[in-house]
């Protein structure tokens, strides 16, 4: 009989933000799997769980999700990752695949999950704390209140994308913002919103930064910005 | 010396979705506080934690957040709730205030937190799993992928509010949707999106419902709808 696939979010960085359910599953499954872009790459998700899950003697599997600009090739890569997981499940072992933040929010895990579920395997997903919920708690601010709305966008596709989102909702979360920092600064400055933004960069890592949009800094891929038109506090 | 205030989200219903951090804080604080609208009212948040936190012999405090249509009166009610919490903190006891879902998303807790922090007390917030992340995991769907955006709105204020949000982003979360079901059905039907919506109602309670928008059912206050323009799966 084939094993069961568990997909689970490990939260934004603090190992103590794992849910009780995620810990229970990780303590019990036969194999813990984690995604990497290239063989041998370090995994932030694996680094996060180490503090609260005893990995000694555990079977760990590296699942390769190659990134490619072409959608066709990305889909091929996802099929290969799903195949890799199904080969483990076919040996009868239960597998927990870990992913940063929440499984439902910009997670590559979604794609392999649907493929493996459609192939007839038993599956279960456990939600994790998203980077923006974790960031808001650290900064002791709210994301959305009362009659307001909240918009979440990732990897901005130009000025129009950002302006439309800012027009539509009082609160905005900009994920994977590292490569659009100049555009974001420009648009927020034009709207007088620079003091309404808080940056969360490399949370849980040694160069973690939480604070104002400071253009003197370097920002990595995992940079999230929260913008609140009605003020941060 | 005054006690410290911990605000924490207990997630959408499944007690096992509490974070390790929330459990640790709840196990250690002197007082567990929970919000109610009227004295003696049952608390879903308290009901959720009972299964994983041993409440025997624990000090529990009911904090009254009266609801009122007038903003001025609501603010007065929040000040009274904050005063109630500060009176406990002044005895030197640490207090953990629990709230459904995540503390940063449409949580009344935010208001008392800011008041108590500004009054000089030590405070800390711990994020919880939001109702929409929990719902997406239960239904094994994603909320947002790739180049898409996600909008979150609560207690819809008419057709225009819904149409604008649907125009802006590919994915939409409608929270506290119970009183707008007819409007939502109408607009989704006009746009051919009825099969793109999933309803989550009273999650974790005995009359829990997850499924299509079925107008024969009664929906309570805590009804969340996820709409995905590009399809649910």
PDB file of N, CA and C in Angstrom, chain B residues 156-221:
ATOM      1  N   UNK B 156     -18.936  42.751   3.574  1.00  0.00           N
ATOM      2  CA  UNK B 156     -19.126  43.534   2.347  1.00  0.00           C
ATOM      3  C   UNK B 156     -20.068  44.723   2.515  1.00  0.00           C
ATOM      4  N   UNK B 157     -19.660  45.855   1.933  1.00  0.00           N
ATOM      5  CA  UNK B 157     -20.502  47.046   1.971  1.00  0.00           C
ATOM      6  C   UNK B 157     -21.107  47.266   0.593  1.00  0.00           C
ATOM      7  N   UNK B 158     -21.942  46.349   0.152  1.00  0.00           N
ATOM      8  CA  UNK B 158     -22.650  46.533  -1.112  1.00  0.00           C
ATOM      9  C   UNK B 158     -21.936  45.977  -2.322  1.00  0.00           C
ATOM     10  N   UNK B 159     -22.663  45.992  -3.453  1.00  0.00           N
ATOM     11  CA  UNK B 159     -22.238  45.389  -4.712  1.00  0.00           C
ATOM     12  C   UNK B 159     -20.931  45.977  -5.229  1.00  0.00           C
ATOM     13  N   UNK B 160     -20.780  47.292  -5.118  1.00  0.00           N
ATOM     14  CA  UNK B 160     -19.602  47.970  -5.683  1.00  0.00           C
ATOM     15  C   UNK B 160     -18.314  47.465  -5.017  1.00  0.00           C
ATOM     16  N   UNK B 161     -18.369  47.306  -3.700  1.00  0.00           N
ATOM     17  CA  UNK B 161     -17.263  46.803  -2.902  1.00  0.00           C
ATOM     18  C   UNK B 161     -16.795  45.433  -3.423  1.00  0.00           C
ATOM     19  N   UNK B 162     -17.757  44.549  -3.701  1.00  0.00           N
ATOM     20  CA  UNK B 162     -17.446  43.202  -4.178  1.00  0.00           C
ATOM     21  C   UNK B 162     -16.912  43.231  -5.611  1.00  0.00           C
ATOM     22  N   UNK B 163     -17.566  44.031  -6.474  1.00  0.00           N
ATOM     23  CA  UNK B 163     -17.154  44.062  -7.886  1.00  0.00           C
ATOM     24  C   UNK B 163     -15.743  44.631  -8.044  1.00  0.00           C
ATOM     25  N   UNK B 164     -15.440  45.673  -7.279  1.00  0.00           N
ATOM     26  CA  UNK B 164     -14.118  46.298  -7.343  1.00  0.00           C
ATOM     27  C   UNK B 164     -13.034  45.279  -6.929  1.00  0.00           C
ATOM     28  N   UNK B 165     -13.310  44.550  -5.865  1.00  0.00           N
ATOM     29  CA  UNK B 165     -12.346  43.556  -5.385  1.00  0.00           C
ATOM     30  C   UNK B 165     -12.173  42.432  -6.409  1.00  0.00           C
ATOM     31  N   UNK B 166     -13.278  42.005  -7.024  1.00  0.00           N
ATOM     32  CA  UNK B 166     -13.204  40.939  -8.037  1.00  0.00           C
ATOM     33  C   UNK B 166     -12.441  41.405  -9.273  1.00  0.00           C
ATOM     34  N   UNK B 167     -12.577  42.699  -9.610  1.00  0.00           N
ATOM     35  CA  UNK B 167     -11.849  43.244 -10.761  1.00  0.00           C
ATOM     36  C   UNK B 167     -10.354  43.328 -10.486  1.00  0.00           C
ATOM     37  N   UNK B 168     -10.011  43.564  -9.224  1.00  0.00           N
ATOM     38  CA  UNK B 168      -8.623  43.880  -8.886  1.00  0.00           C
ATOM     39  C   UNK B 168      -7.716  42.649  -8.832  1.00  0.00           C
ATOM     40  N   UNK B 169      -8.217  41.557  -8.250  1.00  0.00           N
ATOM     41  CA  UNK B 169      -7.358  40.388  -8.026  1.00  0.00           C
ATOM     42  C   UNK B 169      -7.994  39.088  -8.497  1.00  0.00           C
ATOM     43  N   UNK B 170      -7.167  38.138  -8.845  1.00  0.00           N
ATOM     44  CA  UNK B 170      -7.619  36.823  -9.326  1.00  0.00           C
ATOM     45  C   UNK B 170      -8.261  36.001  -8.213  1.00  0.00           C
ATOM     46  N   UNK B 171      -7.848  36.257  -6.968  1.00  0.00           N
ATOM     47  CA  UNK B 171      -8.347  35.451  -5.848  1.00  0.00           C
ATOM     48  C   UNK B 171      -8.905  36.362  -4.769  1.00  0.00           C
ATOM     49  N   UNK B 172      -9.999  35.929  -4.160  1.00  0.00           N
ATOM     50  CA  UNK B 172     -10.663  36.776  -3.179  1.00  0.00           C
ATOM     51  C   UNK B 172     -11.089  35.948  -1.973  1.00  0.00           C
ATOM     52  N   UNK B 173     -10.869  36.526  -0.797  1.00  0.00           N
ATOM     53  CA  UNK B 173     -11.391  35.927   0.434  1.00  0.00           C
ATOM     54  C   UNK B 173     -12.439  36.882   0.982  1.00  0.00           C
ATOM     55  N   UNK B 174     -13.657  36.378   1.159  1.00  0.00           N
ATOM     56  CA  UNK B 174     -14.731  37.197   1.718  1.00  0.00           C
ATOM     57  C   UNK B 174     -15.011  36.681   3.122  1.00  0.00           C
ATOM     58  N   UNK B 175     -14.659  37.503   4.131  1.00  0.00           N
ATOM     59  CA  UNK B 175     -14.846  37.065   5.517  1.00  0.00           C
ATOM     60  C   UNK B 175     -16.138  37.656   6.084  1.00  0.00           C
ATOM     61  N   UNK B 176     -16.633  37.048   7.145  1.00  0.00           N
ATOM     62  CA  UNK B 176     -17.891  37.510   7.777  1.00  0.00           C
ATOM     63  C   UNK B 176     -18.936  37.755   6.681  1.00  0.00           C
ATOM     64  N   UNK B 177     -19.098  36.755   5.819  1.00  0.00           N
ATOM     65  CA  UNK B 177     -19.926  36.892   4.617  1.00  0.00           C
ATOM     66  C   UNK B 177     -21.375  36.486   4.857  1.00  0.00           C
ATOM     67  N   UNK B 178     -21.672  35.990   6.059  1.00  0.00           N
ATOM     68  CA  UNK B 178     -22.990  35.419   6.360  1.00  0.00           C
ATOM     69  C   UNK B 178     -24.173  36.290   5.965  1.00  0.00           C
ATOM     70  N   UNK B 179     -24.037  37.613   6.131  1.00  0.00           N
ATOM     71  CA  UNK B 179     -25.193  38.482   5.882  1.00  0.00           C
ATOM     72  C   UNK B 179     -25.244  38.983   4.436  1.00  0.00           C
ATOM     73  N   UNK B 180     -24.259  38.617   3.604  1.00  0.00           N
ATOM     74  CA  UNK B 180     -24.227  39.107   2.212  1.00  0.00           C
ATOM     75  C   UNK B 180     -24.337  37.972   1.205  1.00  0.00           C
ATOM     76  N   UNK B 181     -24.843  36.817   1.633  1.00  0.00           N
ATOM     77  CA  UNK B 181     -24.811  35.640   0.760  1.00  0.00           C
ATOM     78  C   UNK B 181     -25.589  35.836  -0.541  1.00  0.00           C
ATOM     79  N   UNK B 182     -26.745  36.503  -0.477  1.00  0.00           N
ATOM     80  CA  UNK B 182     -27.566  36.674  -1.681  1.00  0.00           C
ATOM     81  C   UNK B 182     -26.830  37.566  -2.700  1.00  0.00           C
ATOM     82  N   UNK B 183     -26.243  38.657  -2.221  1.00  0.00           N
ATOM     83  CA  UNK B 183     -25.470  39.555  -3.090  1.00  0.00           C
ATOM     84  C   UNK B 183     -24.288  38.802  -3.725  1.00  0.00           C
ATOM     85  N   UNK B 184     -23.597  38.028  -2.929  1.00  0.00           N
ATOM     86  CA  UNK B 184     -22.429  37.299  -3.420  1.00  0.00           C
ATOM     87  C   UNK B 184     -22.848  36.290  -4.497  1.00  0.00           C
ATOM     88  N   UNK B 185     -23.940  35.563  -4.228  1.00  0.00           N
ATOM     89  CA  UNK B 185     -24.433  34.577  -5.196  1.00  0.00           C
ATOM     90  C   UNK B 185     -24.771  35.264  -6.524  1.00  0.00           C
ATOM     91  N   UNK B 186     -25.423  36.411  -6.426  1.00  0.00           N
ATOM     92  CA  UNK B 186     -25.871  37.162  -7.599  1.00  0.00           C
ATOM     93  C   UNK B 186     -24.671  37.597  -8.454  1.00  0.00           C
ATOM     94  N   UNK B 187     -23.691  38.232  -7.807  1.00  0.00           N
ATOM     95  CA  UNK B 187     -22.534  38.761  -8.547  1.00  0.00           C
ATOM     96  C   UNK B 187     -21.693  37.614  -9.129  1.00  0.00           C
ATOM     97  N   UNK B 188     -21.482  36.554  -8.350  1.00  0.00           N
ATOM     98  CA  UNK B 188     -20.694  35.426  -8.860  1.00  0.00           C
ATOM     99  C   UNK B 188     -21.418  34.761 -10.023  1.00  0.00           C
ATOM    100  N   UNK B 189     -22.730  34.663  -9.938  1.00  0.00           N
ATOM    101  CA  UNK B 189     -23.527  34.057 -11.005  1.00  0.00           C
ATOM    102  C   UNK B 189     -23.404  34.874 -12.298  1.00  0.00           C
ATOM    103  N   UNK B 190     -23.518  36.199 -12.202  1.00  0.00           N
ATOM    104  CA  UNK B 190     -23.385  37.084 -13.373  1.00  0.00           C
ATOM    105  C   UNK B 190     -22.036  36.903 -14.064  1.00  0.00           C
ATOM    106  N   UNK B 191     -21.004  36.621 -13.259  1.00  0.00           N
ATOM    107  CA  UNK B 191     -19.646  36.501 -13.819  1.00  0.00           C
ATOM    108  C   UNK B 191     -19.269  35.052 -14.128  1.00  0.00           C
ATOM    109  N   UNK B 192     -20.226  34.148 -13.995  1.00  0.00           N
ATOM    110  CA  UNK B 192     -19.951  32.736 -14.269  1.00  0.00           C
ATOM    111  C   UNK B 192     -18.952  32.136 -13.305  1.00  0.00           C
ATOM    112  N   UNK B 193     -18.960  32.645 -12.045  1.00  0.00           N
ATOM    113  CA  UNK B 193     -17.949  32.215 -11.069  1.00  0.00           C
ATOM    114  C   UNK B 193     -18.517  31.349  -9.941  1.00  0.00           C
ATOM    115  N   UNK B 194     -19.774  30.898 -10.075  1.00  0.00           N
ATOM    116  CA  UNK B 194     -20.364  30.113  -8.977  1.00  0.00           C
ATOM    117  C   UNK B 194     -19.550  28.848  -8.683  1.00  0.00           C
ATOM    118  N   UNK B 195     -19.025  28.223  -9.734  1.00  0.00           N
ATOM    119  CA  UNK B 195     -18.228  26.998  -9.536  1.00  0.00           C
ATOM    120  C   UNK B 195     -16.796  27.304  -9.111  1.00  0.00           C
ATOM    121  N   UNK B 196     -16.487  28.590  -8.982  1.00  0.00           N
ATOM    122  CA  UNK B 196     -15.136  28.998  -8.586  1.00  0.00           C
ATOM    123  C   UNK B 196     -15.091  29.413  -7.113  1.00  0.00           C
ATOM    124  N   UNK B 197     -16.190  29.165  -6.396  1.00  0.00           N
ATOM    125  CA  UNK B 197     -16.284  29.624  -5.004  1.00  0.00           C
ATOM    126  C   UNK B 197     -16.420  28.450  -4.045  1.00  0.00           C
ATOM    127  N   UNK B 198     -15.794  28.553  -2.887  1.00  0.00           N
ATOM    128  CA  UNK B 198     -15.940  27.541  -1.853  1.00  0.00           C
ATOM    129  C   UNK B 198     -16.266  28.235  -0.532  1.00  0.00           C
ATOM    130  N   UNK B 199     -17.254  27.673   0.164  1.00  0.00           N
ATOM    131  CA  UNK B 199     -17.757  28.280   1.397  1.00  0.00           C
ATOM    132  C   UNK B 199     -17.231  27.507   2.613  1.00  0.00           C
ATOM    133  N   UNK B 200     -16.794  28.235   3.629  1.00  0.00           N
ATOM    134  CA  UNK B 200     -16.346  27.640   4.900  1.00  0.00           C
ATOM    135  C   UNK B 200     -17.172  28.281   5.999  1.00  0.00           C
ATOM    136  N   UNK B 201     -18.002  27.466   6.663  1.00  0.00           N
ATOM    137  CA  UNK B 201     -18.908  28.039   7.648  1.00  0.00           C
ATOM    138  C   UNK B 201     -18.783  27.311   8.987  1.00  0.00           C
ATOM    139  N   UNK B 202     -18.726  28.092  10.074  1.00  0.00           N
ATOM    140  CA  UNK B 202     -18.663  27.526  11.437  1.00  0.00           C
ATOM    141  C   UNK B 202     -17.631  26.409  11.584  1.00  0.00           C
ATOM    142  N   UNK B 203     -16.434  26.662  11.075  1.00  0.00           N
ATOM    143  CA  UNK B 203     -15.353  25.670  11.132  1.00  0.00           C
ATOM    144  C   UNK B 203     -15.013  25.337  12.588  1.00  0.00           C
ATOM    145  N   UNK B 204     -14.896  24.056  12.879  1.00  0.00           N
ATOM    146  CA  UNK B 204     -14.540  23.621  14.231  1.00  0.00           C
ATOM    147  C   UNK B 204     -15.753  23.479  15.140  1.00  0.00           C
ATOM    148  N   UNK B 205     -16.917  23.927  14.666  1.00  0.00           N
ATOM    149  CA  UNK B 205     -18.145  23.784  15.464  1.00  0.00           C
ATOM    150  C   UNK B 205     -18.940  22.592  14.929  1.00  0.00           C
ATOM    151  N   UNK B 206     -20.033  22.233  15.632  1.00  0.00           N
ATOM    152  CA  UNK B 206     -20.733  20.990  15.281  1.00  0.00           C
ATOM    153  C   UNK B 206     -21.449  21.108  13.919  1.00  0.00           C
ATOM    154  N   UNK B 207     -21.796  22.331  13.506  1.00  0.00           N
ATOM    155  CA  UNK B 207     -22.481  22.489  12.216  1.00  0.00           C
ATOM    156  C   UNK B 207     -21.531  22.998  11.120  1.00  0.00           C
ATOM    157  N   UNK B 208     -20.258  22.610  11.210  1.00  0.00           N
ATOM    158  CA  UNK B 208     -19.242  22.972  10.219  1.00  0.00           C
ATOM    159  C   UNK B 208     -19.703  22.606   8.793  1.00  0.00           C
ATOM    160  N   UNK B 209     -19.466  23.507   7.840  1.00  0.00           N
ATOM    161  CA  UNK B 209     -19.796  23.216   6.437  1.00  0.00           C
ATOM    162  C   UNK B 209     -18.678  23.711   5.528  1.00  0.00           C
ATOM    163  N   UNK B 210     -18.230  22.844   4.632  1.00  0.00           N
ATOM    164  CA  UNK B 210     -17.257  23.228   3.598  1.00  0.00           C
ATOM    165  C   UNK B 210     -17.811  22.725   2.283  1.00  0.00           C
ATOM    166  N   UNK B 211     -18.028  23.627   1.336  1.00  0.00           N
ATOM    167  CA  UNK B 211     -18.558  23.154   0.062  1.00  0.00           C
ATOM    168  C   UNK B 211     -19.007  24.291  -0.826  1.00  0.00           C
ATOM    169  N   UNK B 212     -19.828  23.947  -1.799  1.00  0.00           N
ATOM    170  CA  UNK B 212     -20.308  24.924  -2.773  1.00  0.00           C
ATOM    171  C   UNK B 212     -21.255  25.911  -2.100  1.00  0.00           C
ATOM    172  N   UNK B 213     -21.508  27.028  -2.803  1.00  0.00           N
ATOM    173  CA  UNK B 213     -22.429  28.045  -2.320  1.00  0.00           C
ATOM    174  C   UNK B 213     -23.856  27.517  -2.488  1.00  0.00           C
ATOM    175  N   UNK B 214     -24.384  26.945  -1.434  1.00  0.00           N
ATOM    176  CA  UNK B 214     -25.698  26.309  -1.453  1.00  0.00           C
ATOM    177  C   UNK B 214     -26.683  27.249  -0.746  1.00  0.00           C
ATOM    178  N   UNK B 215     -27.594  27.856  -1.517  1.00  0.00           N
ATOM    179  CA  UNK B 215     -28.458  28.888  -0.950  1.00  0.00           C
ATOM    180  C   UNK B 215     -29.573  28.305  -0.079  1.00  0.00           C
ATOM    181  N   UNK B 216     -29.684  26.980  -0.029  1.00  0.00           N
ATOM    182  CA  UNK B 216     -30.701  26.358   0.835  1.00  0.00           C
ATOM    183  C   UNK B 216     -30.242  26.356   2.300  1.00  0.00           C
ATOM    184  N   UNK B 217     -28.932  26.582   2.508  1.00  0.00           N
ATOM    185  CA  UNK B 217     -28.396  26.519   3.866  1.00  0.00           C
ATOM    186  C   UNK B 217     -28.496  27.866   4.590  1.00  0.00           C
ATOM    187  N   UNK B 218     -28.423  27.818   5.911  1.00  0.00           N
ATOM    188  CA  UNK B 218     -28.310  29.029   6.729  1.00  0.00           C
ATOM    189  C   UNK B 218     -26.816  29.245   6.997  1.00  0.00           C
ATOM    190  N   UNK B 219     -26.346  30.484   6.863  1.00  0.00           N
ATOM    191  CA  UNK B 219     -24.935  30.750   7.124  1.00  0.00           C
ATOM    192  C   UNK B 219     -24.778  31.723   8.284  1.00  0.00           C
ATOM    193  N   UNK B 220     -23.920  31.408   9.225  1.00  0.00           N
ATOM    194  CA  UNK B 220     -23.700  32.272  10.383  1.00  0.00           C
ATOM    195  C   UNK B 220     -22.675  33.362  10.095  1.00  0.00           C
ATOM    196  N   UNK B 221     -22.388  34.141  11.133  1.00  0.00           N
ATOM    197  CA  UNK B 221     -21.463  35.275  11.067  1.00  0.00           C
ATOM    198  C   UNK B 221     -20.079  34.835  10.567  1.00  0.00           C
TER     199      UNK B 221
END
